[in-house]
CSV table of C-alpha atoms in Angstrom, one decimal:
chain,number,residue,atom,x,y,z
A,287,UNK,CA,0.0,0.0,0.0
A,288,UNK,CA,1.0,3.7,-0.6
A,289,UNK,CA,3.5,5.5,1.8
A,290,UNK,CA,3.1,9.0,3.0
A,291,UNK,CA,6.6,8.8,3.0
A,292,UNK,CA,7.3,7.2,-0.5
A,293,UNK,CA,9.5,9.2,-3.0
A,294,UNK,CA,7.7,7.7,-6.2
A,295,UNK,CA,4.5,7.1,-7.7
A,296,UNK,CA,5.4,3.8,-8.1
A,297,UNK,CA,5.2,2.7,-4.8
A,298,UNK,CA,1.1,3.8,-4.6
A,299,UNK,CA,-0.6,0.8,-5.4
A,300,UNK,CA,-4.2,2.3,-4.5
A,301,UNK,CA,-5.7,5.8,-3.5
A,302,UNK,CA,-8.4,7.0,-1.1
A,303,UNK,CA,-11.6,8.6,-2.7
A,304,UNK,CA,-12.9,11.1,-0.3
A,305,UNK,CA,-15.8,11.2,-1.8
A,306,UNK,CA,-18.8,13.8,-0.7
A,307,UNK,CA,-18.4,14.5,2.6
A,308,UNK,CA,-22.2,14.2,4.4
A,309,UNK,CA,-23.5,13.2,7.7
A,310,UNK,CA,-22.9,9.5,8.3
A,311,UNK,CA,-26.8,8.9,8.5
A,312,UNK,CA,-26.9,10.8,5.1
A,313,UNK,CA,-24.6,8.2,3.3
A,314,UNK,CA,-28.4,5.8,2.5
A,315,UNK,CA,-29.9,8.8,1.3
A,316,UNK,CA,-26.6,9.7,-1.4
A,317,UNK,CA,-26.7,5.8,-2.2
A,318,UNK,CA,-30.2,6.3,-3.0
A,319,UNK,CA,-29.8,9.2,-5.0
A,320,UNK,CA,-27.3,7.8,-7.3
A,321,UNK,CA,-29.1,4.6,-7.7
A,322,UNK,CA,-32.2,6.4,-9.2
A,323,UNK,CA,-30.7,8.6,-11.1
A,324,UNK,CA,-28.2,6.1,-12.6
A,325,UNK,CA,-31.2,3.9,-13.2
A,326,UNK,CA,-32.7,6.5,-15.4
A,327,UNK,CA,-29.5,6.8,-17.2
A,328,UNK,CA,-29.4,3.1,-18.1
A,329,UNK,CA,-33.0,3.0,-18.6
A,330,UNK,CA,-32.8,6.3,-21.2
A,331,UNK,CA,-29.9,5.9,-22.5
A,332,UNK,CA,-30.3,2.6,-23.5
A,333,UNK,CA,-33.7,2.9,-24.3
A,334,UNK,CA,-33.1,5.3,-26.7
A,335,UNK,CA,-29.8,3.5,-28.2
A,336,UNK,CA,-32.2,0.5,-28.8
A,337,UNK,CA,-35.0,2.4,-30.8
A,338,UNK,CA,-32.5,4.0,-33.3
A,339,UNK,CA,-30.9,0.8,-33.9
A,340,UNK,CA,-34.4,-1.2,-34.3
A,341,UNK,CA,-36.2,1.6,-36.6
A,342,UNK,CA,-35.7,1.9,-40.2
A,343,UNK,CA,-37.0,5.5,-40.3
A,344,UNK,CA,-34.1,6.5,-37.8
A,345,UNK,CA,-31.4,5.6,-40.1
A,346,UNK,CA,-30.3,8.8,-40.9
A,347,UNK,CA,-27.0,10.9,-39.7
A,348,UNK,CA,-28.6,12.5,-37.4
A,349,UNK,CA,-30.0,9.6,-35.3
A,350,UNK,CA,-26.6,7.2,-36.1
A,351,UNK,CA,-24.9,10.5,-33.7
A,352,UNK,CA,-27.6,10.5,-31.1
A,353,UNK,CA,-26.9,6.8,-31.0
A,354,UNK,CA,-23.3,7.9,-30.2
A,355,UNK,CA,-24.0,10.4,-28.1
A,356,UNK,CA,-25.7,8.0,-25.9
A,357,UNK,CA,-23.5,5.4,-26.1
A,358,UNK,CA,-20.6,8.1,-24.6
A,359,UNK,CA,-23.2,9.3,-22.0
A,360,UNK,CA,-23.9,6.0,-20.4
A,361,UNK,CA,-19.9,5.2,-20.9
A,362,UNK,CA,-18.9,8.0,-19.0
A,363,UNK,CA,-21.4,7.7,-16.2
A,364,UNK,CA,-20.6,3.5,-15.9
A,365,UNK,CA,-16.9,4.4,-15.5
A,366,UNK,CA,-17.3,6.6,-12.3
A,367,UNK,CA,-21.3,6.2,-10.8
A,368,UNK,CA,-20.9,2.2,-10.0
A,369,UNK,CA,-17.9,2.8,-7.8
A,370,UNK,CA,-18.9,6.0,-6.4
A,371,UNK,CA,-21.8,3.6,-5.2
A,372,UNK,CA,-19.8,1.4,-3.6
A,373,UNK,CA,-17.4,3.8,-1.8
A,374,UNK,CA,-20.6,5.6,-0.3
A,375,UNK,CA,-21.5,2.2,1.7
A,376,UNK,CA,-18.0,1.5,2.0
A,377,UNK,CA,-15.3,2.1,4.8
A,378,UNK,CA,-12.4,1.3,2.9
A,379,UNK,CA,-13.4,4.0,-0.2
A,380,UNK,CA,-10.1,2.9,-2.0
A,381,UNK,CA,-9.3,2.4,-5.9
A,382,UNK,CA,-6.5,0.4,-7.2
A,383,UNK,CA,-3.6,2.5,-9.2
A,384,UNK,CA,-4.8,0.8,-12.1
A,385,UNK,CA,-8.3,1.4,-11.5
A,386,UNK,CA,-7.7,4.9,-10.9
A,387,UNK,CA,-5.6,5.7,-14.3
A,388,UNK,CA,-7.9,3.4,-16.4
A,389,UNK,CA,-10.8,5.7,-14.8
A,390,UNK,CA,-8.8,9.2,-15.9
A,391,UNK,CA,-8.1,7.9,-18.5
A,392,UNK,CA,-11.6,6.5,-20.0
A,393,UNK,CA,-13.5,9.7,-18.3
A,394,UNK,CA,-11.6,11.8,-20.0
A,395,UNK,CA,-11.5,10.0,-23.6
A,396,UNK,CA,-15.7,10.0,-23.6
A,397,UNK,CA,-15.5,14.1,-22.6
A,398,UNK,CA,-13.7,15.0,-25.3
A,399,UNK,CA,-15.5,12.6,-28.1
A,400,UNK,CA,-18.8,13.8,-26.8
A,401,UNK,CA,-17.7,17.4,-27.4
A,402,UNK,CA,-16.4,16.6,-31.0
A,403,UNK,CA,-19.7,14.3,-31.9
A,404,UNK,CA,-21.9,17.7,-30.5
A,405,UNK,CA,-19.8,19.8,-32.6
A,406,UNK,CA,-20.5,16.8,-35.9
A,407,UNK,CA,-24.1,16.8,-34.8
A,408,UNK,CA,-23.8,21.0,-35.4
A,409,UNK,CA,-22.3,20.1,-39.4
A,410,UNK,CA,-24.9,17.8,-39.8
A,411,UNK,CA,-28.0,20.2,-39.0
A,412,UNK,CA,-26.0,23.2,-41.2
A,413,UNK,CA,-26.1,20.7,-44.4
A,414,UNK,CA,-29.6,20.0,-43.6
A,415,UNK,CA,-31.2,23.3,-43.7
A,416,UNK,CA,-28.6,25.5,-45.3
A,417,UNK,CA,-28.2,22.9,-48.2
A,418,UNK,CA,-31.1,20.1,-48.3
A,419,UNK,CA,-30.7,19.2,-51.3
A,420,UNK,CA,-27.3,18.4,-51.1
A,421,UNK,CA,-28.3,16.8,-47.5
A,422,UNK,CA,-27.6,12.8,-48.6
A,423,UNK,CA,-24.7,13.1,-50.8
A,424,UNK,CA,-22.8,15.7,-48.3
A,425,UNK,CA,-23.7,13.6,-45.1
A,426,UNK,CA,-23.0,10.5,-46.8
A,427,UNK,CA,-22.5,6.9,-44.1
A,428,UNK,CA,-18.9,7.0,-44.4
A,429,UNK,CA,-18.2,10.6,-43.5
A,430,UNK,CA,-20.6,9.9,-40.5
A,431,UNK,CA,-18.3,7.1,-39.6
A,432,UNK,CA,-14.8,9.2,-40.3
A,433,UNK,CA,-16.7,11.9,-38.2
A,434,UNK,CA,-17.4,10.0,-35.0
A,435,UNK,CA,-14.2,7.1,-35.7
A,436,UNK,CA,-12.1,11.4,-35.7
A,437,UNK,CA,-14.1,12.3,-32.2
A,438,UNK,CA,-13.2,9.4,-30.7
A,439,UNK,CA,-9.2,9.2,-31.9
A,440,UNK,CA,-8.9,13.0,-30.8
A,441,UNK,CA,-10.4,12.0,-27.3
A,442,UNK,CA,-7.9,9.1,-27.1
A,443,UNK,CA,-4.7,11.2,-27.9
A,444,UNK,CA,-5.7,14.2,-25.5
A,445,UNK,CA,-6.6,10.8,-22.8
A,446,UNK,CA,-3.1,9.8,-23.5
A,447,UNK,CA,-1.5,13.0,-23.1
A,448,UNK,CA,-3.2,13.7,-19.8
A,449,UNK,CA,-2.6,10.7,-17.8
A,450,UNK,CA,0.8,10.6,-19.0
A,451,UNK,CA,1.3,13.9,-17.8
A,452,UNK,CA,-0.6,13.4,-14.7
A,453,UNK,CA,0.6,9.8,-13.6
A,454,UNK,CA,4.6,10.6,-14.5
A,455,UNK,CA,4.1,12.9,-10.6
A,456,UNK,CA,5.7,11.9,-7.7
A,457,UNK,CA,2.9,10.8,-4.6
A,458,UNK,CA,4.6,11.4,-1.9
A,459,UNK,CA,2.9,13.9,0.2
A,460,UNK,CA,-0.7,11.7,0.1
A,461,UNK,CA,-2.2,9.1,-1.5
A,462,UNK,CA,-6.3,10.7,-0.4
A,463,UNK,CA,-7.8,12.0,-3.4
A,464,UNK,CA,-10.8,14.6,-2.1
A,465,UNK,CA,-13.4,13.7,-5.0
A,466,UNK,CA,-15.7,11.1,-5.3
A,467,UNK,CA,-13.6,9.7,-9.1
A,468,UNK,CA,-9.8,10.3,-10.2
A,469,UNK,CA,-9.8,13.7,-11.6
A,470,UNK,CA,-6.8,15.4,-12.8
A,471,UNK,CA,-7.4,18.4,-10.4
A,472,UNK,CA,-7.3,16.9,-7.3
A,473,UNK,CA,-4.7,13.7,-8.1
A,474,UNK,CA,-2.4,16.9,-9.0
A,475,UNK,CA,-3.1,18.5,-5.4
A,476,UNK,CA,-1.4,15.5,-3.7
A,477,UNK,CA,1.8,15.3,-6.3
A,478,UNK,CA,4.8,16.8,-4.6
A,479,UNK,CA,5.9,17.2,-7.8
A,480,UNK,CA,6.2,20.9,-9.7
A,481,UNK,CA,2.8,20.6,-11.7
A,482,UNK,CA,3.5,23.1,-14.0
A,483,UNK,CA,3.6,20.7,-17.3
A,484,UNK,CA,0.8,19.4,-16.0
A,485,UNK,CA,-1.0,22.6,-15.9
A,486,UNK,CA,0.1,23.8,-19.2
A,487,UNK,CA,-0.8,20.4,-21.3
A,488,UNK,CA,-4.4,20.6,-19.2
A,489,UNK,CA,-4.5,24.2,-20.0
A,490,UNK,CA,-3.3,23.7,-24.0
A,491,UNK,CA,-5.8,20.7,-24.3
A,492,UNK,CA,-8.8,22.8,-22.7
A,493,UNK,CA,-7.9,25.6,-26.0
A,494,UNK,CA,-7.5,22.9,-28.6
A,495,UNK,CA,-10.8,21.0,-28.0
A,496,UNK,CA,-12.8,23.8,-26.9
A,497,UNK,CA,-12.1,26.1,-29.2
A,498,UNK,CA,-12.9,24.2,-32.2
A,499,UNK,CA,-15.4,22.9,-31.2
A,500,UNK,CA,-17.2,25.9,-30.2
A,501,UNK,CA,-16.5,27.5,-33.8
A,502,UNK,CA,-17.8,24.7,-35.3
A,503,UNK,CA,-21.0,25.1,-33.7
A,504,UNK,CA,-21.3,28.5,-33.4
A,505,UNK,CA,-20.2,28.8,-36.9
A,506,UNK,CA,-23.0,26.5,-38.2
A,507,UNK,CA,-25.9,28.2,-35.8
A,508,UNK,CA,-24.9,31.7,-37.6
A,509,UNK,CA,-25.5,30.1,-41.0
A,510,UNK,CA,-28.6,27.8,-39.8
A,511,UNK,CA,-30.2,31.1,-38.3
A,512,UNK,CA,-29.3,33.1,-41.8
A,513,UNK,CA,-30.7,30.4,-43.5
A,514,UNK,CA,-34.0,30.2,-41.5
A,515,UNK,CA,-34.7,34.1,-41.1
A,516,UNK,CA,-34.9,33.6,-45.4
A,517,UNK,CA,-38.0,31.1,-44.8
A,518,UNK,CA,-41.0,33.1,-45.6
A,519,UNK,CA,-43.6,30.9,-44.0
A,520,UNK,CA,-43.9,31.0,-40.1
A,521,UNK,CA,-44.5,27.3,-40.1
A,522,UNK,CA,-41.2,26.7,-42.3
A,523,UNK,CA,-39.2,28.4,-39.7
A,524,UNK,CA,-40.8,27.1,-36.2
A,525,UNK,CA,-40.0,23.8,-38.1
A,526,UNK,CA,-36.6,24.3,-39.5
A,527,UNK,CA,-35.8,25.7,-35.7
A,528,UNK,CA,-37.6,22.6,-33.9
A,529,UNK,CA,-34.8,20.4,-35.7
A,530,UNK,CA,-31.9,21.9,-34.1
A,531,UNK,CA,-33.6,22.9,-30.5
A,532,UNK,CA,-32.4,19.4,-29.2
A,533,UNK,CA,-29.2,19.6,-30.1
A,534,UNK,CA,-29.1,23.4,-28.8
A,535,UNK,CA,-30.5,22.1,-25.4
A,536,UNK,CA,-28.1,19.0,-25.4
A,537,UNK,CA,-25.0,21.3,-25.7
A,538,UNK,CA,-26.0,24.1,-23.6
A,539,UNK,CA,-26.6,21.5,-21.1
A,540,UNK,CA,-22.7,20.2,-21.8
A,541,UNK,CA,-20.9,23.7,-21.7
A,542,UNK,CA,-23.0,24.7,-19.0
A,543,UNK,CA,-22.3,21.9,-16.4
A,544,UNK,CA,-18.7,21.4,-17.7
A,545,UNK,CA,-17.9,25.5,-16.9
A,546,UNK,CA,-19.8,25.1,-13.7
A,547,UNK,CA,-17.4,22.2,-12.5
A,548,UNK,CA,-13.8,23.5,-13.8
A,549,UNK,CA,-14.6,27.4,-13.1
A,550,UNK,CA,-15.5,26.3,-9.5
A,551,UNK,CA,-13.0,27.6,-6.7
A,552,UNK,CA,-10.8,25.5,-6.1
A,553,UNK,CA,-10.5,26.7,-2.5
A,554,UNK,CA,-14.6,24.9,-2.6
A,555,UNK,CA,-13.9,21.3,-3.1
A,556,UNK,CA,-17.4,20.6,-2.1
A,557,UNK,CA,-19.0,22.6,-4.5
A,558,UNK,CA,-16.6,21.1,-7.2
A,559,UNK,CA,-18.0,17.9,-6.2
A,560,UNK,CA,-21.7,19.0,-6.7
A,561,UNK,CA,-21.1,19.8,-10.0
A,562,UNK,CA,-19.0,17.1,-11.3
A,563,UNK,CA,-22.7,15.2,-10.1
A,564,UNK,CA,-24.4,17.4,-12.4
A,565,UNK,CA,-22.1,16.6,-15.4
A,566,UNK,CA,-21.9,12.9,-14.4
A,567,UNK,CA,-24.9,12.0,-13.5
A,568,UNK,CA,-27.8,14.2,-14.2
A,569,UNK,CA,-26.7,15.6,-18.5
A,570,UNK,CA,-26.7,11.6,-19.6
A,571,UNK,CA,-30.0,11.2,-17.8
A,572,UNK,CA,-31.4,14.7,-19.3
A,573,UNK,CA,-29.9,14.3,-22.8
A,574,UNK,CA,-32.3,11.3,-23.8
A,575,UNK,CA,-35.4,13.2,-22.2
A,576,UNK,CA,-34.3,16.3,-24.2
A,577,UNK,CA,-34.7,14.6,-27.5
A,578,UNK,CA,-37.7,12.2,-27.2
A,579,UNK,CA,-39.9,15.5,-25.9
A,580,UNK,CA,-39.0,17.4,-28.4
A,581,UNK,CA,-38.3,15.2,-31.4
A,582,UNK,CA,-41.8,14.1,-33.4
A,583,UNK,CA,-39.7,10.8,-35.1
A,584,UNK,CA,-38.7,9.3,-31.8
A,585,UNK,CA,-41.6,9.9,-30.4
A,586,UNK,CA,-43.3,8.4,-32.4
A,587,UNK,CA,-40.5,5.2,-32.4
A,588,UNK,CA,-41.1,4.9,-29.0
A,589,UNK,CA,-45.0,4.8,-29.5
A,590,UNK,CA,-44.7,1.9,-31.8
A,591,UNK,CA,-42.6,-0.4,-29.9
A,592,UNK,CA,-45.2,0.7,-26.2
A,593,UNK,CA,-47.8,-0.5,-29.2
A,594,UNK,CA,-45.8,-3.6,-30.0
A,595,UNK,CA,-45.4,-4.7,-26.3
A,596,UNK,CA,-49.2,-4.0,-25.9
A,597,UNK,CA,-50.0,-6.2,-28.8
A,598,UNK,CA,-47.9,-9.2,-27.8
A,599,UNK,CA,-49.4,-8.7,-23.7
């Protein structure tokens, strides 16, 4: 086992997850909490996974990234949630080194794909309004593949870079992480090593996946609203809007809860915590709610297999 005392981070063979700190009688109550809401994850997620993959009319780009994007958000929340669970009923609340560098290293790989696949789900709605015509031969099956096979490949090499970065410090002031998963942050609190280079590839990572990925997105929303404002008929627009409000809500949701955990003070550990819950729990359960209230095709997927199973009862 790790040594306060140790001068290298290869003799820590396990870490402690603080987890969030709450009254011992609260610890039911937190279990409780992230059982239901993981529940909903698996049961949404999956749920909506299964109807693109089972009806015809979904096979179209737009439906083949939801599938993705679901796939990513129950990934990311299976990674951290189950042993979160665990640790909460648990005294011992330790992870393995392993465990804790395949956990970094996996979170971190779904984060970035899922902002690269939001940013492919932006191109995709700017061919389908700005040039419809064009829609099928543009978003053609093997650019969709090249699109999401180049989300996941960028999330791998910035996964790469970060936990070789993050894991090449020294533990030798602590092996107690204060979060409830291994997050660079607060692995890089208990390093006695200078984290500098750690700081500047976290910071130069942050720039080159943001950044493009925002102008993607904003650039496509500028050209989609151009486009739309042109529609004469009231009904042509509310329509040509209704297409892209999912996505809109999906990635506000993303920025929003991803800003609210990494501009936290870090002087509020606590708070941090709260909102890494937020991004890990509660988007992936949102994200599949988002789209089946306000998307008439799944909606209407989902009424036909509730018809099916009522058929066969």
């Amino acid at each position: 086992m790790g040594d306060k005392g140790g001068d290298n981070h290869s003799e820590v063979t396990d870490f402690i997850l603080v987890g969030i700190r709450v009254h011992p009688e609260l610890h039911s109550l937190l279990f409780l909490l992230f059982l239901i809401v993981y529940g909903m994850v698996l049961l949404g997620n999956l749920s909506m996974i299964g109807i693109i993959v089972t009806d015809p009319r979904l096979n179209t780009p737009m439906y083949f990234f939801l599938g993705n994007l679901s796939i990513i958000d129950l990934s990311y929340s299976t990674i951290i949630v189950p042993k979160a669970m665990v640790n909460i009923l648990s005294q011992k609340k330790t992870i393995s080194f392993a465990g804790c560098v395949a956990q970094l290293f996996l979170y971190a790989l779904f984060m970035v794909t899922e902002a690269f696949v939001l940013a492919a789900m932006a191109y995709d709605r700017f061919i389908a309004i700005c040039n419809p015509l064009l829609y099928t031969v543009r978003m053609s099956r093997s650019l969709c593949i090249q699109l999401v096979a180049g989300s996941y490949l960028c999330g791998w090499v910035s996964s790469v870079l970060q936990i070789s970065v993050t894991f090449s410090m020294s533990f030798c002031a602590s092996r107690v992480i204060d979060h409830f998963y291994c997050d660079s942050n607060p692995i890089e609190k208990i390093s006695c090593s200078n984290a500098f280079i750690n700081k500047m590839v976290s910071l130069s990572l942050a720039v080159l996946i943001i950044l493009p990925t925002i102008v993607v997105i904003v650039v496509s929303y500028m050209y989609i609203v151009s486009t739309v404002l042109k529609i004469r008929s009231s009904e042509g627009r509310k329509k040509a809007f209704s297409t892209c409000s999912s996505h809109l809500g999906v990635v506000s949701l993303l920025y929003g809860t991803v800003s609210f955990v990494y501009l936290t003070p870090p002087n509020n550990p606590e708070l941090r915590k709260v909102a890494s819950v937020c991004y890990i729990l509660f988007t992936p359960m949102l994200n599949p709610l988002i789209y089946s209230l306000r998307n008439k095709d799944v909606k209407d997927a989902m009424k036909k297999v509730i018809w099916k199973k009522k058929v066969l009862l």
